[in-house]
Coordinates of C-alpha atoms in Angstrom, one line a residue:
M1 CA 21.2 27.7 -22.0
S2 CA 21.5 25.8 -18.8
R3 CA 19.4 22.7 -18.0
H4 CA 17.8 24.4 -15.0
R5 CA 16.6 27.2 -17.2
N6 CA 15.2 24.9 -19.7
A7 CA 13.4 23.2 -16.9
R8 CA 12.0 26.6 -15.7
T9 CA 10.9 27.4 -19.2
E10 CA 9.1 24.0 -19.5
S11 CA 7.4 24.6 -16.1
A12 CA 6.2 28.1 -17.1
L13 CA 4.9 26.7 -20.4
A14 CA 3.0 23.9 -18.6
G15 CA 1.5 26.5 -16.4
R16 CA 0.4 28.7 -19.3
L17 CA -1.0 25.7 -21.0
A18 CA -3.0 24.8 -17.9
A19 CA -4.3 28.3 -17.6
L20 CA -5.3 28.4 -21.3
N21 CA -7.2 25.1 -20.9
E22 CA -8.9 26.4 -17.8
A23 CA -10.0 29.6 -19.7
R24 CA -11.3 27.4 -22.5
E25 CA -13.3 25.4 -20.0
L26 CA -14.7 28.3 -18.3
G27 CA -15.7 30.0 -21.7
E28 CA -17.7 26.9 -22.7
G29 CA -21.2 27.8 -23.4
R30 CA -20.4 31.5 -23.2
L31 CA -18.0 32.0 -26.1
D32 CA -18.2 31.2 -29.8
D33 CA -17.7 27.5 -30.3
A34 CA -15.4 28.0 -33.3
V35 CA -13.0 29.9 -31.2
L36 CA -13.1 27.4 -28.3
Q37 CA -12.4 24.7 -30.8
R38 CA -9.3 26.5 -32.2
V39 CA -8.1 26.9 -28.6
Y40 CA -8.7 23.2 -28.0
D41 CA -6.7 22.3 -31.2
V42 CA -3.8 24.3 -29.9
L43 CA -3.9 22.5 -26.6
E44 CA -4.1 19.2 -28.4
R45 CA -1.1 20.0 -30.6
A46 CA 0.9 21.3 -27.7
S47 CA 0.1 18.1 -25.7
S48 CA 1.1 15.9 -28.6
R49 CA 4.4 17.8 -29.4
R50 CA 5.5 17.9 -25.8
S51 CA 5.0 14.1 -25.6
L52 CA 7.3 13.6 -28.5
S53 CA 11.1 13.9 -28.8
A54 CA 12.3 17.0 -27.2
E55 CA 15.9 16.3 -28.6
H56 CA 14.7 17.2 -32.1
T57 CA 14.0 20.6 -33.5
V58 CA 11.7 20.6 -36.5
V59 CA 12.5 23.4 -39.0
G60 CA 10.0 23.8 -41.9
F61 CA 10.8 25.6 -45.3
F62 CA 7.8 27.4 -46.5
G63 CA 7.5 29.3 -49.7
A64 CA 5.4 30.3 -52.7
T65 CA 5.8 28.8 -56.1
G66 CA 8.9 29.9 -57.8
S67 CA 10.7 31.1 -54.7
G68 CA 13.4 28.4 -55.0
K69 CA 12.4 27.0 -51.6
S70 CA 13.4 23.5 -52.5
S71 CA 16.7 24.6 -54.1
L72 CA 17.5 26.5 -50.9
F73 CA 16.5 23.4 -48.8
N74 CA 19.0 21.2 -50.9
A75 CA 21.7 23.9 -50.4
V76 CA 21.3 24.2 -46.7
A77 CA 21.1 20.4 -46.2
A78 CA 24.0 19.7 -48.7
T79 CA 21.8 17.3 -50.6
D80 CA 19.8 17.0 -53.7
A81 CA 17.0 15.1 -52.1
A82 CA 14.3 17.8 -52.7
R83 CA 12.9 17.7 -56.2
V84 CA 13.6 21.1 -58.1
A85 CA 11.9 22.0 -61.4
V86 CA 10.8 25.0 -63.3
R87 CA 7.2 23.9 -63.7
R88 CA 4.9 23.9 -60.9
P89 CA 4.0 22.4 -58.5
T90 CA 7.3 20.8 -57.8
T91 CA 6.9 19.6 -54.1
S92 CA 3.8 17.5 -53.7
E93 CA 4.6 16.0 -50.4
A94 CA 6.7 17.0 -47.4
L95 CA 10.2 15.8 -47.3
A96 CA 12.2 15.3 -44.1
M97 CA 16.0 15.4 -43.7
V98 CA 16.8 14.0 -40.3
W99 CA 19.9 14.2 -38.2
Q100 CA 20.3 11.9 -35.2
P101 CA 17.3 9.9 -36.2
D102 CA 16.9 8.0 -33.0
G103 CA 13.5 8.8 -31.4
S104 CA 12.4 10.9 -34.4
A105 CA 10.0 8.3 -35.9
P106 CA 7.1 9.1 -33.6
L107 CA 7.5 12.8 -34.2
L108 CA 7.6 12.4 -37.9
D109 CA 4.5 10.2 -37.7
W110 CA 2.6 12.8 -35.8
L111 CA 3.8 15.3 -38.6
E112 CA 2.5 12.8 -41.1
V113 CA 5.7 13.0 -43.1
S114 CA 6.3 9.7 -44.7
E115 CA 9.3 10.6 -47.0
R116 CA 12.3 10.6 -44.8
R117 CA 16.1 10.8 -45.5
G118 CA 19.0 10.6 -43.2
G119 CA 21.3 13.7 -43.3
G120 CA 25.1 13.6 -43.3
P121 CA 27.5 16.1 -41.7
V122 CA 27.1 19.6 -42.8
P123 CA 29.7 22.1 -41.7
G124 CA 28.0 25.0 -39.8
L125 CA 24.6 23.2 -39.5
T126 CA 25.5 20.0 -37.5
D127 CA 28.7 21.1 -35.8
G128 CA 27.0 21.7 -32.5
G129 CA 25.2 18.4 -32.4
G130 CA 21.5 18.0 -31.5
G131 CA 18.7 16.4 -33.3
L132 CA 17.4 18.3 -36.4
V133 CA 14.6 17.7 -38.8
L134 CA 14.4 19.9 -42.0
L135 CA 11.3 19.8 -43.9
D136 CA 10.8 20.8 -47.5
L137 CA 7.1 21.5 -47.8
P138 CA 4.7 22.0 -50.7
D139 CA 4.1 25.5 -52.0
F140 CA 1.6 27.2 -49.8
D141 CA 0.1 29.0 -52.9
S142 CA -0.2 25.7 -54.9
V143 CA -3.1 25.4 -57.1
H144 CA -3.6 21.9 -55.7
R145 CA -5.8 22.2 -52.6
G146 CA -4.1 19.2 -50.9
H147 CA -0.7 20.7 -51.2
R148 CA -1.9 24.0 -49.7
E149 CA -3.6 22.1 -46.8
T150 CA -0.4 20.2 -46.0
A151 CA 1.6 23.4 -45.8
E152 CA -1.0 25.0 -43.6
R153 CA -1.2 22.1 -41.3
L154 CA 2.6 21.7 -40.9
A155 CA 2.9 25.6 -40.3
G156 CA 0.9 24.9 -37.1
Q157 CA 3.2 22.1 -36.1
V158 CA 6.8 22.8 -36.8
D159 CA 9.1 24.3 -34.2
V160 CA 10.7 26.9 -36.5
L161 CA 9.3 28.6 -39.5
V162 CA 11.5 29.6 -42.4
W163 CA 9.7 31.9 -44.8
V164 CA 11.3 31.8 -48.2
V165 CA 10.5 34.7 -50.6
D166 CA 11.9 35.8 -53.8
P167 CA 12.7 39.2 -55.3
Q168 CA 9.7 39.0 -57.6
K169 CA 6.9 38.1 -55.1
Y170 CA 8.4 39.2 -51.9
A171 CA 5.6 42.0 -51.5
D172 CA 2.7 39.9 -52.7
A173 CA -0.2 40.9 -50.4
A174 CA -1.6 37.3 -50.5
I175 CA 1.6 35.8 -49.1
H176 CA 1.8 38.2 -46.2
N177 CA -2.0 38.4 -45.4
D178 CA -2.7 34.7 -45.7
F179 CA 0.5 33.1 -44.3
I180 CA 3.2 35.4 -42.8
R181 CA 1.0 37.9 -40.9
P182 CA -1.1 35.2 -39.0
F183 CA 2.2 34.0 -37.5
S184 CA 3.3 37.4 -36.3
A185 CA 3.4 36.2 -32.7
H186 CA 6.0 33.7 -33.6
A187 CA 8.8 36.0 -34.2
A188 CA 11.0 34.1 -31.8
V189 CA 10.9 31.0 -33.9
T190 CA 10.8 32.7 -37.4
L191 CA 13.5 33.1 -40.0
V192 CA 12.7 35.2 -43.2
V193 CA 14.9 34.5 -46.2
L194 CA 15.1 36.6 -49.5
N195 CA 16.2 33.9 -51.9
Q196 CA 17.6 34.4 -55.4
V197 CA 19.5 37.6 -54.5
D198 CA 21.8 36.6 -57.4
R199 CA 19.0 37.8 -59.7
L200 CA 19.4 41.4 -58.4
A201 CA 22.0 43.8 -59.1
L202 CA 24.4 44.5 -56.2
S203 CA 23.0 47.9 -55.8
E204 CA 19.4 46.5 -55.6
V205 CA 19.9 44.0 -52.8
K206 CA 19.9 46.5 -49.8
P207 CA 16.9 48.4 -51.0
V208 CA 14.9 45.2 -51.6
V209 CA 15.9 43.8 -48.2
A210 CA 14.9 47.2 -46.6
S211 CA 11.6 47.0 -48.5
L212 CA 10.8 43.5 -47.3
S213 CA 11.8 44.5 -43.7
S214 CA 9.4 47.4 -43.8
I215 CA 6.6 45.0 -44.9
L216 CA 7.5 42.6 -42.1
D217 CA 7.4 45.3 -39.6
R218 CA 3.8 46.1 -40.7
D219 CA 3.1 42.3 -40.4
G220 CA 4.3 42.4 -36.7
L221 CA 7.6 40.9 -37.5
G222 CA 9.7 43.9 -37.2
K223 CA 12.3 42.3 -34.9
V224 CA 13.0 39.5 -37.5
S225 CA 16.1 40.1 -39.5
V226 CA 16.0 39.2 -43.3
L227 CA 18.8 37.0 -44.7
G228 CA 19.7 37.5 -48.3
V229 CA 20.7 34.2 -49.8
S230 CA 21.3 32.5 -53.2
A231 CA 20.8 28.8 -53.4
V232 CA 22.6 29.0 -56.9
T233 CA 25.7 30.9 -55.8
G234 CA 25.7 29.9 -52.2
E235 CA 25.6 33.4 -50.9
G236 CA 24.2 33.6 -47.3
V237 CA 23.7 29.8 -47.2
D238 CA 26.4 29.5 -44.4
R239 CA 24.8 32.2 -42.3
L240 CA 21.5 30.6 -42.7
R241 CA 22.9 27.3 -41.5
R242 CA 24.5 29.0 -38.6
E243 CA 21.1 30.5 -37.7
V244 CA 19.3 27.1 -37.8
A245 CA 22.2 25.5 -35.8
A246 CA 21.9 28.2 -33.1
V247 CA 18.2 27.5 -32.6
V248 CA 18.8 23.7 -32.5
K249 CA 21.7 24.2 -29.9
A250 CA 19.6 26.3 -27.6
K251 CA 16.8 23.6 -27.6
Q252 CA 14.2 26.3 -26.9
A253 CA 12.4 26.3 -30.3
Q254 CA 9.8 23.9 -29.2
S255 CA 8.9 25.8 -26.0
A256 CA 9.0 29.1 -27.9
R257 CA 6.8 27.9 -30.6
L258 CA 4.2 26.5 -28.1
A259 CA 4.3 29.6 -26.0
A260 CA 3.6 31.7 -29.1
D261 CA 0.7 29.3 -30.0
V262 CA -0.7 29.8 -26.4
A263 CA -0.4 33.6 -26.7
V264 CA -2.2 33.5 -30.1
A265 CA -4.9 31.3 -28.7
A266 CA -5.3 33.4 -25.6
G267 CA -5.6 36.5 -28.0
H268 CA -8.5 34.8 -29.8
L269 CA -10.2 34.0 -26.5
E270 CA -9.7 37.6 -25.4
E271 CA -11.1 38.9 -28.7
A272 CA -14.1 36.6 -28.4
A273 CA -14.6 37.5 -24.8
G274 CA -14.1 41.1 -25.0
A275 CA -12.6 43.4 -22.4
G276 CA -14.3 44.6 -19.2
V277 CA -14.9 43.8 -15.5
A278 CA -18.4 43.1 -14.2
A279 CA -19.6 45.2 -11.3
G280 CA -20.8 42.1 -9.5
V281 CA -23.4 41.8 -6.8
R282 CA -23.6 45.0 -4.6
Q283 CA -25.6 45.3 -1.4
Q284 CA -27.8 48.0 -2.8
D285 CA -28.7 45.9 -5.8
R286 CA -29.5 43.0 -3.5
T287 CA -31.7 45.1 -1.4
A288 CA -33.5 46.5 -4.5
L289 CA -34.1 43.0 -5.9
A290 CA -35.5 41.9 -2.5
A291 CA -37.8 44.9 -2.5
G292 CA -39.0 44.2 -6.1
L293 CA -39.6 40.5 -5.4
A294 CA -41.4 41.4 -2.2
D295 CA -43.7 43.8 -4.2
A296 CA -44.4 41.0 -6.6
A297 CA -45.1 38.5 -3.9
H298 CA -47.7 40.9 -2.4
V299 CA -45.8 41.4 0.9
D300 CA -47.6 44.7 1.5
T301 CA -50.9 42.9 1.2
V302 CA -49.9 40.3 3.7
V303 CA -48.5 42.9 6.2
S304 CA -51.7 44.8 6.0
A305 CA -53.7 41.6 6.6
V306 CA -51.5 40.9 9.7
R307 CA -52.2 44.4 11.0
T308 CA -55.9 44.0 10.5
S309 CA -56.0 40.5 11.7
Y310 CA -54.3 41.5 14.9
R311 CA -56.7 44.3 15.6
L312 CA -59.8 42.2 14.8
E313 CA -58.6 39.4 17.1
A314 CA -57.9 42.1 19.9
V315 CA -61.4 43.3 19.6
R316 CA -62.8 39.8 19.9
R317 CA -60.7 39.2 22.9
T318 CA -60.8 42.5 24.7
G319 CA -63.9 44.5 23.3
W320 CA -66.9 45.3 25.3
P321 CA -68.8 42.0 25.7
V322 CA -72.1 43.5 24.7
T323 CA -70.8 44.6 21.2
R324 CA -67.8 42.3 20.6
W325 CA -69.9 39.5 19.2
M326 CA -70.4 41.6 16.1
S327 CA -66.8 41.3 15.2
R328 CA -67.5 37.6 14.5
F329 CA -69.2 38.6 11.2
R330 CA -65.8 40.1 10.0
K331 CA -63.7 37.7 8.0
D332 CA -60.1 37.3 9.2
P333 CA -57.9 38.5 6.3
L334 CA -55.1 36.2 7.3
R335 CA -57.5 33.2 7.2
R336 CA -58.8 34.4 3.8
L337 CA -55.2 34.5 2.5
G338 CA -54.6 30.9 3.9
L339 CA -52.0 32.1 6.3
R340 CA -53.7 30.9 9.5
R341 CA -53.7 27.2 8.6
E342 CA -52.2 24.5 10.6
G343 CA -49.8 21.9 9.4
P344 CA -46.3 21.7 8.1
A345 CA -45.1 25.0 6.5
E346 CA -43.7 23.1 3.5
V347 CA -47.1 22.0 2.3
N348 CA -48.9 25.3 2.9
R349 CA -49.8 27.6 0.0
T350 CA -51.2 31.0 0.2
S351 CA -54.5 32.3 -1.4
L352 CA -52.7 35.3 -2.8
P353 CA -53.4 36.1 -6.4
P354 CA -51.3 34.0 -8.8
A355 CA -48.5 35.7 -10.8
G356 CA -50.4 36.7 -13.8
A357 CA -49.0 38.9 -16.6
A358 CA -48.7 41.9 -14.4
G359 CA -47.1 40.0 -11.6
Q360 CA -44.8 38.2 -13.8
A361 CA -43.8 41.5 -15.4
R362 CA -42.9 42.9 -11.9
L363 CA -40.8 39.7 -11.3
D364 CA -39.0 40.0 -14.5
S365 CA -38.4 43.8 -14.2
A366 CA -36.8 43.3 -10.6
V367 CA -34.5 40.4 -11.9
R368 CA -33.7 42.3 -15.0
D369 CA -32.7 45.4 -13.2
F370 CA -30.7 43.3 -10.8
A371 CA -28.9 41.4 -13.7
D372 CA -28.1 44.7 -15.5
A373 CA -26.6 46.2 -12.5
A374 CA -24.5 43.1 -11.7
S375 CA -23.2 42.7 -15.3
D376 CA -22.5 46.3 -15.8
G377 CA -19.0 46.6 -17.2
A378 CA -18.6 43.1 -18.4
A379 CA -17.9 42.2 -22.1
G380 CA -20.8 41.2 -24.4
P381 CA -20.8 37.4 -24.1
W382 CA -20.2 37.4 -20.3
R383 CA -22.8 40.2 -19.8
A384 CA -25.3 38.0 -21.6
S385 CA -24.3 34.9 -19.6
I386 CA -24.7 36.9 -16.3
R387 CA -28.2 38.0 -17.4
A388 CA -29.0 34.4 -18.3
A389 CA -27.9 33.3 -14.8
A390 CA -30.3 35.7 -13.2
R391 CA -33.2 34.3 -15.4
S392 CA -32.2 30.7 -14.9
N393 CA -34.9 30.1 -12.4
R394 CA -37.6 32.2 -13.8
E395 CA -40.2 29.5 -13.9
A396 CA -39.6 28.4 -10.3
L397 CA -39.5 31.9 -8.8
P398 CA -43.2 32.7 -8.3
D399 CA -43.9 29.4 -6.5
A400 CA -40.8 29.8 -4.3
L401 CA -41.9 33.3 -3.3
D402 CA -45.4 32.0 -2.5
Q403 CA -43.9 29.2 -0.5
A404 CA -41.6 31.7 1.3
V405 CA -44.7 33.8 2.2
A406 CA -46.7 30.7 3.3
S407 CA -43.9 29.3 5.4
A408 CA -43.0 32.6 7.2
D409 CA -43.8 32.5 11.0
L410 CA -46.1 35.5 11.3
K411 CA -47.0 34.9 14.9
A412 CA -50.6 34.8 13.5
T413 CA -51.9 32.7 16.5
K414 CA -49.9 34.4 19.1
R415 CA -52.0 36.3 21.7
A416 CA -50.8 39.4 23.5
W417 CA -50.4 39.1 27.3
W418 CA -52.9 41.9 28.1
W419 CA -55.7 40.3 26.1
P420 CA -56.8 37.9 28.9
V421 CA -56.4 40.7 31.6
F422 CA -58.8 43.0 29.7
S423 CA -61.1 40.3 29.0
V424 CA -61.4 39.3 32.7
V425 CA -61.9 42.9 33.8
Q426 CA -64.4 43.5 31.0
W427 CA -66.5 40.5 32.2
L428 CA -66.2 41.7 35.7
A429 CA -67.5 45.1 34.7
L430 CA -70.3 43.6 32.8
L431 CA -71.2 41.4 35.8
V432 CA -71.3 44.5 38.0
A433 CA -73.5 46.3 35.5
V434 CA -75.8 43.3 35.1
G435 CA -75.9 43.0 38.9
G436 CA -77.0 46.6 39.2
L437 CA -79.7 46.1 36.6
V438 CA -81.0 43.0 38.3
W439 CA -81.1 44.9 41.7
L440 CA -83.0 47.8 40.0
G441 CA -85.4 45.3 38.4
V442 CA -86.2 43.6 41.6
L443 CA -86.9 47.0 43.2
A444 CA -89.1 48.0 40.3
A445 CA -91.1 44.7 40.5
L446 CA -91.7 45.2 44.2
G447 CA -92.9 48.5 43.7
Y448 CA -95.1 47.4 40.7
F449 CA -96.8 44.9 42.9
Q450 CA -97.4 47.3 45.8
L451 CA -95.0 45.2 47.9
P452 CA -92.7 46.7 50.6
V453 CA -89.5 48.1 48.9
P454 CA -86.5 47.7 51.1
Q455 CA -84.2 50.8 51.7
V456 CA -81.6 50.9 49.0
P457 CA -78.0 51.7 50.1
R458 CA -76.7 55.1 48.8
E459 CA -73.3 56.6 48.1
Q460 CA -73.0 60.2 48.0
G461 CA -76.7 60.4 47.5
W462 CA -76.7 57.9 44.5
P463 CA -78.4 54.5 44.7
L464 CA -75.9 51.7 44.8
P465 CA -77.5 49.7 42.0
T466 CA -77.4 52.7 39.8
L467 CA -73.9 53.2 40.5
M468 CA -73.2 49.6 39.7
V469 CA -74.9 49.9 36.3
A470 CA -73.1 53.2 35.5
A471 CA -69.7 51.9 36.7
G472 CA -69.9 48.7 34.8
V473 CA -71.0 50.4 31.5
V474 CA -68.4 53.2 31.8
A475 CA -65.6 50.8 32.7
G476 CA -66.5 48.5 29.9
I477 CA -66.5 51.4 27.3
L478 CA -63.2 52.8 28.8
L479 CA -61.6 49.4 28.5
A480 CA -62.8 49.0 25.0
V481 CA -61.4 52.3 24.0
T482 CA -58.1 51.7 25.7
S483 CA -57.9 48.3 24.1
K484 CA -58.3 49.9 20.7
F485 CA -55.2 52.0 21.3
L486 CA -53.2 49.2 22.7
S487 CA -54.3 46.9 19.8
A488 CA -53.3 49.6 17.2
A489 CA -49.8 49.8 18.7
G490 CA -49.7 46.0 18.9
A491 CA -50.8 45.7 15.2
R492 CA -48.1 48.0 14.2
G493 CA -45.5 46.0 16.0
R494 CA -46.9 42.7 14.7
A495 CA -47.0 44.1 11.1
A496 CA -43.4 45.3 11.4
F497 CA -42.3 41.8 12.7
A498 CA -44.3 40.1 9.8
R499 CA -42.6 42.4 7.3
R500 CA -39.2 41.6 8.6
R501 CA -39.9 37.9 8.5
L502 CA -41.4 38.0 5.1
R503 CA -38.6 40.1 3.6
G504 CA -36.2 37.7 5.2
G505 CA -37.8 34.8 3.4
I506 CA -38.0 36.8 0.2
A507 CA -34.3 37.6 0.5
D508 CA -33.5 33.9 1.0
V509 CA -35.4 33.0 -2.2
A510 CA -33.6 35.8 -4.1
Q511 CA -30.3 34.5 -2.8
S512 CA -31.0 31.0 -3.8
L513 CA -32.7 31.6 -7.3
V514 CA -31.2 34.9 -8.5
V515 CA -28.3 36.2 -6.5
G516 CA -26.5 32.9 -6.2
P517 CA -26.5 32.1 -9.9
V518 CA -25.3 35.5 -10.7
E519 CA -22.6 35.4 -8.1
A520 CA -21.5 32.1 -9.5
E521 CA -21.4 33.5 -13.0
T522 CA -19.5 36.6 -12.1
A523 CA -17.0 34.5 -10.1
R524 CA -16.6 32.3 -13.2
Y525 CA -16.0 35.4 -15.3
A526 CA -13.3 36.5 -12.8
R527 CA -11.6 33.1 -13.0
F528 CA -11.7 33.2 -16.7
Q529 CA -10.1 36.6 -16.8
E530 CA -7.4 35.3 -14.4
A531 CA -6.8 32.2 -16.3
L532 CA -6.6 34.3 -19.5
N533 CA -4.1 36.7 -18.0
A534 CA -2.0 33.7 -16.8
A535 CA -2.0 32.2 -20.3
R536 CA -1.0 35.4 -21.9

């Protein structure tokens, strides 16, 4: 394989590792800690392996007790370094045979393999050159816990896995379920060897190999060919050497192994996260949330108070002066709610009822409905995290809503342009009526004291003072009635304006304390899925 292709492979692997790490970081606090730790361990191993010798390919021989693993190791390496015995366990520590040892020491230190031997020329194994490390490992079914742990640890570190089975135990469910099947994603760096074929009759070899292949297919390793060998007679050993030599020469085992690890880790993350796509924040849900919060914040009460306050103030300013004083006894509802106070808006608070159990229930219901809609379609853990994000500011929400109502500019002190006009005309009409009454009073007094009464001007036969009284009273009443219609229309307009301002403030609070966190969490979920796809 060309150097450029190797570089491209390494670059692609680096991108997948970065994506896996991003997915892990995004999943923190959302996914199971044990799964995240397993992914972190994979990343740590990958980082360590990539920092060590890329010129050496590490091939590990794994097998159960009695499989002849150490004998096969000796046959392949053309050595007798691996201890062989009938009694078990034989191999208690990993043994390394190293070809081209320069630069291999840090790698073997990382593998924690202390027993090391230099390998000599082996036809078919070392003809193509390249650094090679063969490991003979303790039996993975050893009764000694330490032996088993060593085999399990190195199975997660070596570049190439060679599973050695024998005709008697090749179908053992424990071997496949506990060891071979968990590495089904590593088919590209896996060799399966049926050792001790010399113990089978010639007619039995093919059926046993076919049976083992069928089991491997169920394990997910259907594309891995089975090599029938005998460490005793040497049958198939040369072919096994050639297979190992081809892997070493390609210099892709390390990358392929790590790529398989990344795929497995990404699968674990995907399984923990579940499948699905969150609906996200939609405009109709945002509107429904704002409406629900507005209801909990008593916006309708405030709007009604604005309407009533405007009409009351209009009566005080434009009503018939003879009766308008009575409106002074009516309490301004906006003042009662604390919404006519002067001073900076940020220190104002309303006198609206506090969010008791019922009010808090309305708030929680609005937030819950919004969170359910936004998280719809998301997988379990992320659905829960989106809901939690929606509730993250639950304690601050009631006060923030009250502050939004208190700080909204309701134009409570703004006067309509027609109020002073009507007021002036009302007073003029009253003055005309009072002038007429005074005139009539003077005439009545003169008559009472038998004094000469001057001639009163008439208009269409009606005395002018009487017309003045009648005109002033009628004008005042007409103006008062007209002002009521005008104030009703103005009150509706002021109430509509107040509703828009209040809902705008409520919407800002909803965006800051509910919608924003949910949008951030759904965006995090989307980034997690993108990173997971890139890692896969």
